Amino acid sequence: RVIGFLIGLFESPSPSRARGEVVTAREVLDRGASSIQGTLAEDPPVRARLLAAIGMSYHALGLDPEAVPLLEEARGIHAEHSAPEQPEALDAALALAMVYRSLGRLDEARDLAAGVHELASRPVNGSGTPRDRQAFAALNLIAAVHCAEGEPRRAVELLEPLAQEIDWQNAPRELLACMNTLALAREQAGRFEEARELLERLHAEAR
């Protein structure tokens, strides 16, 4: 249903559009946001996924004010209908935290990311394996907030333990993003040589 809904957004809504009138990405998203209102109440998980997808698409276009209500509703649906440690619930909270950060709502971004990190760091089904992807993403977001607040040293303190243990050959992209933020934090803190060395390692791994 999610795929069908998204495909429908790109179908021509009128004969004039079918004749070649340009449709912007903003118009497509606006139509999707409007279409989803009042629908899929009987299927909350699908509605939450669609809200999150459209919200993050707004974010990708730099339209963060438009993204906020969709992502807040998606997070609310997950809070009501799923366990908070479920991956989709964690991703919805992270998405909203990212948008809050972009809007300068730093306290809200940090609080949300801290909550995600706490949940994502718990063992999965007693296996002792944390949800590394969300945990790293949450740490990265908290560190980015510290940098935005002019406190790069706090970001360095948060992320340096990861740098000391990283397996560069098998590091997920979320951990590599942490290393990029660490490099920027080191530079902001005046530790230019360490920042340069870390950025060079990141560039080498990207090849």
Short mmCIF file of C-alpha atoms in Angstrom, two decimals:
data_model
loop_
_atom_site.label_atom_id
_atom_site.label_comp_id
_atom_site.label_asym_id
_atom_site.label_seq_id
_atom_site.Cartn_x
_atom_site.Cartn_y
_atom_site.Cartn_z
CA ARG A 1 0.00 0.00 0.00
CA VAL A 2 2.88 2.33 0.70
CA ILE A 3 4.39 1.76 -2.75
CA GLY A 4 1.00 2.14 -4.44
CA PHE A 5 0.33 5.42 -2.67
CA LEU A 6 3.73 6.84 -3.58
CA ILE A 7 3.39 5.78 -7.22
CA GLY A 8 0.02 7.50 -7.31
CA LEU A 9 1.60 10.79 -6.34
CA PHE A 10 3.51 10.83 -9.61
CA GLU A 11 0.52 10.06 -11.81
CA SER A 12 -0.91 12.98 -13.80
CA PRO A 13 -3.65 14.67 -11.76
CA SER A 14 -5.18 16.51 -14.72
CA PRO A 15 -5.17 16.53 -18.56
CA SER A 16 -3.08 19.72 -18.58
CA ARG A 17 -0.36 18.03 -16.55
CA ALA A 18 -0.54 15.01 -18.85
CA ARG A 19 0.16 17.33 -21.81
CA GLY A 20 3.56 18.20 -20.39
CA GLU A 21 3.12 20.87 -17.72
CA VAL A 22 6.00 20.70 -15.28
CA VAL A 23 5.16 19.36 -11.83
CA THR A 24 7.64 20.29 -9.10
CA ALA A 25 8.74 17.99 -6.30
CA ARG A 26 7.13 20.44 -3.88
CA GLU A 27 3.78 20.07 -5.65
CA VAL A 28 4.02 16.29 -5.55
CA LEU A 29 4.71 16.31 -1.83
CA ASP A 30 1.98 18.84 -1.14
CA ARG A 31 -0.48 16.61 -2.98
CA GLY A 32 0.69 13.59 -1.02
CA ALA A 33 0.43 15.39 2.31
CA SER A 34 -3.08 16.53 1.42
CA SER A 35 -4.15 13.09 0.15
CA ILE A 36 -3.09 11.27 3.28
CA GLN A 37 -5.17 13.45 5.60
CA GLY A 38 -8.05 11.43 6.98
CA THR A 39 -6.98 8.22 5.26
CA LEU A 40 -5.52 4.91 6.41
CA ALA A 41 -6.87 5.32 9.93
CA GLU A 42 -7.53 1.57 9.87
CA ASP A 43 -3.86 0.83 9.15
CA PRO A 44 -1.72 2.97 11.48
CA PRO A 45 1.67 1.41 10.59
CA VAL A 46 1.18 2.14 6.89
CA ARG A 47 -0.03 5.67 7.64
CA ALA A 48 3.01 6.29 9.84
CA ARG A 49 5.40 5.06 7.14
CA LEU A 50 3.80 7.32 4.54
CA LEU A 51 3.84 10.34 6.84
CA ALA A 52 7.51 9.73 7.61
CA ALA A 53 8.42 9.25 3.94
CA ILE A 54 6.72 12.48 2.88
CA GLY A 55 8.08 14.34 5.90
CA MET A 56 11.67 13.32 5.18
CA SER A 57 11.19 14.23 1.52
CA TYR A 58 10.19 17.72 2.61
CA HIS A 59 13.31 17.79 4.80
CA ALA A 60 15.48 16.76 1.85
CA LEU A 61 14.11 19.76 -0.07
CA GLY A 62 14.86 22.10 2.82
CA LEU A 63 11.17 22.47 3.66
CA ASP A 64 11.50 21.67 7.34
CA PRO A 65 8.43 23.58 8.62
CA GLU A 66 6.29 21.47 6.30
CA ALA A 67 7.99 18.29 7.51
CA VAL A 68 7.39 18.84 11.22
CA PRO A 69 3.63 18.10 11.51
CA LEU A 70 3.94 14.96 9.37
CA LEU A 71 6.87 13.58 11.35
CA GLU A 72 5.26 14.49 14.66
CA GLU A 73 2.12 12.61 13.66
CA ALA A 74 4.18 9.62 12.49
CA ARG A 75 5.98 9.52 15.81
CA GLY A 76 2.68 9.81 17.66
CA ILE A 77 1.24 6.86 15.75
CA HIS A 78 4.26 4.74 16.60
CA ALA A 79 4.01 5.78 20.26
CA GLU A 80 0.39 4.62 20.32
CA HIS A 81 0.60 1.45 18.27
CA SER A 82 4.10 -0.01 18.60
CA ALA A 83 6.79 -0.61 21.17
CA PRO A 84 9.13 2.38 21.47
CA GLU A 85 12.22 0.27 20.74
CA GLN A 86 10.89 -0.98 17.40
CA PRO A 87 13.17 0.10 14.52
CA GLU A 88 10.48 2.09 12.70
CA ALA A 89 9.55 3.93 15.90
CA LEU A 90 13.20 4.79 16.50
CA ASP A 91 13.64 5.94 12.91
CA ALA A 92 10.56 8.18 13.16
CA ALA A 93 11.93 9.81 16.32
CA LEU A 94 15.35 10.28 14.71
CA ALA A 95 13.80 11.85 11.62
CA LEU A 96 11.88 14.33 13.75
CA ALA A 97 15.01 15.11 15.79
CA MET A 98 16.93 15.84 12.59
CA VAL A 99 14.30 18.31 11.47
CA TYR A 100 14.18 19.96 14.89
CA ARG A 101 17.94 20.43 14.69
CA SER A 102 17.68 21.97 11.24
CA LEU A 103 15.10 24.41 12.58
CA GLY A 104 17.30 25.37 15.52
CA ARG A 105 15.07 23.61 18.03
CA LEU A 106 18.17 22.16 19.63
CA ASP A 107 16.83 21.20 23.04
CA GLU A 108 14.04 19.18 21.47
CA ALA A 109 16.44 17.57 19.00
CA ARG A 110 18.87 16.58 21.75
CA ASP A 111 16.14 15.20 24.01
CA LEU A 112 14.64 13.09 21.24
CA ALA A 113 18.02 11.77 20.13
CA ALA A 114 18.99 10.96 23.72
CA GLY A 115 15.78 8.97 24.11
CA VAL A 116 16.49 7.06 20.91
CA HIS A 117 20.03 6.29 22.04
CA GLU A 118 18.83 4.94 25.36
CA LEU A 119 16.29 2.67 23.67
CA ALA A 120 18.58 1.61 20.84
CA SER A 121 21.33 0.66 23.27
CA ARG A 122 19.17 -1.93 24.99
CA PRO A 123 19.75 -5.61 24.10
CA VAL A 124 17.49 -7.00 21.39
CA ASN A 125 15.37 -9.89 22.68
CA GLY A 126 17.93 -10.62 25.36
CA SER A 127 20.65 -11.27 22.79
CA GLY A 128 22.98 -8.56 24.04
CA THR A 129 23.14 -7.00 20.57
CA PRO A 130 22.25 -3.30 20.50
CA ARG A 131 20.50 -1.61 17.60
CA ASP A 132 23.77 -0.17 16.39
CA ARG A 133 22.43 1.76 13.42
CA GLN A 134 19.97 3.86 15.42
CA ALA A 135 22.33 4.16 18.39
CA PHE A 136 25.11 5.58 16.22
CA ALA A 137 22.70 7.91 14.42
CA ALA A 138 21.40 9.21 17.74
CA LEU A 139 24.92 9.82 19.08
CA ASN A 140 25.84 11.62 15.89
CA LEU A 141 22.81 13.88 16.21
CA ILE A 142 23.54 14.69 19.85
CA ALA A 143 27.13 15.56 18.92
CA ALA A 144 25.94 17.76 16.06
CA VAL A 145 23.68 19.62 18.49
CA HIS A 146 26.66 20.19 20.80
CA CYS A 147 28.57 21.69 17.88
CA ALA A 148 25.63 23.87 16.92
CA GLU A 149 25.53 25.13 20.51
CA GLY A 150 29.21 26.08 20.33
CA GLU A 151 30.32 23.19 22.54
CA PRO A 152 32.51 21.08 20.23
CA ARG A 153 34.49 19.64 23.13
CA ARG A 154 31.36 17.90 24.39
CA ALA A 155 30.89 16.42 20.93
CA VAL A 156 34.49 15.22 20.92
CA GLU A 157 34.10 13.61 24.33
CA LEU A 158 30.97 11.83 23.13
CA LEU A 159 32.39 10.45 19.90
CA GLU A 160 36.08 9.81 20.57
CA PRO A 161 35.43 6.44 22.27
CA LEU A 162 33.90 5.26 18.99
CA ALA A 163 36.99 6.35 17.06
CA GLN A 164 39.20 4.31 19.36
CA GLU A 165 37.24 1.11 18.67
CA ILE A 166 36.10 1.51 15.06
CA ASP A 167 36.53 -1.38 12.63
CA TRP A 168 37.02 0.65 9.47
CA GLN A 169 36.47 -2.31 7.17
CA ASN A 170 33.03 -3.10 8.55
CA ALA A 171 31.80 0.24 9.91
CA PRO A 172 28.16 1.04 9.03
CA ARG A 173 27.47 4.39 7.40
CA GLU A 174 25.96 5.75 10.63
CA LEU A 175 29.27 5.14 12.42
CA LEU A 176 31.18 6.77 9.57
CA ALA A 177 28.85 9.76 9.90
CA CYS A 178 29.88 9.91 13.57
CA MET A 179 33.51 10.04 12.50
CA ASN A 180 32.77 12.89 10.10
CA THR A 181 31.07 14.83 12.89
CA LEU A 182 34.00 14.06 15.18
CA ALA A 183 36.40 15.50 12.62
CA LEU A 184 34.32 18.66 12.34
CA ALA A 185 34.11 18.92 16.13
CA ARG A 186 37.87 18.53 16.49
CA GLU A 187 38.36 21.29 13.92
CA GLN A 188 35.85 23.53 15.71
CA ALA A 189 37.72 22.85 18.96
CA GLY A 190 41.03 23.88 17.42
CA ARG A 191 42.44 20.35 17.09
CA PHE A 192 43.23 20.86 13.42
CA GLU A 193 45.82 18.13 12.86
CA GLU A 194 43.62 15.43 14.42
CA ALA A 195 40.69 16.67 12.36
CA ARG A 196 42.74 16.52 9.16
CA GLU A 197 43.97 12.99 9.88
CA LEU A 198 40.46 11.72 10.53
CA LEU A 199 39.06 13.35 7.39
CA GLU A 200 41.86 11.81 5.34
CA ARG A 201 40.98 8.37 6.73
CA LEU A 202 37.32 8.93 5.90
CA HIS A 203 38.19 9.96 2.34
CA ALA A 204 40.37 6.87 1.97
CA GLU A 205 37.54 4.61 3.11
CA ALA A 206 35.14 6.29 0.67
CA ARG A 207 37.26 5.30 -2.34
#
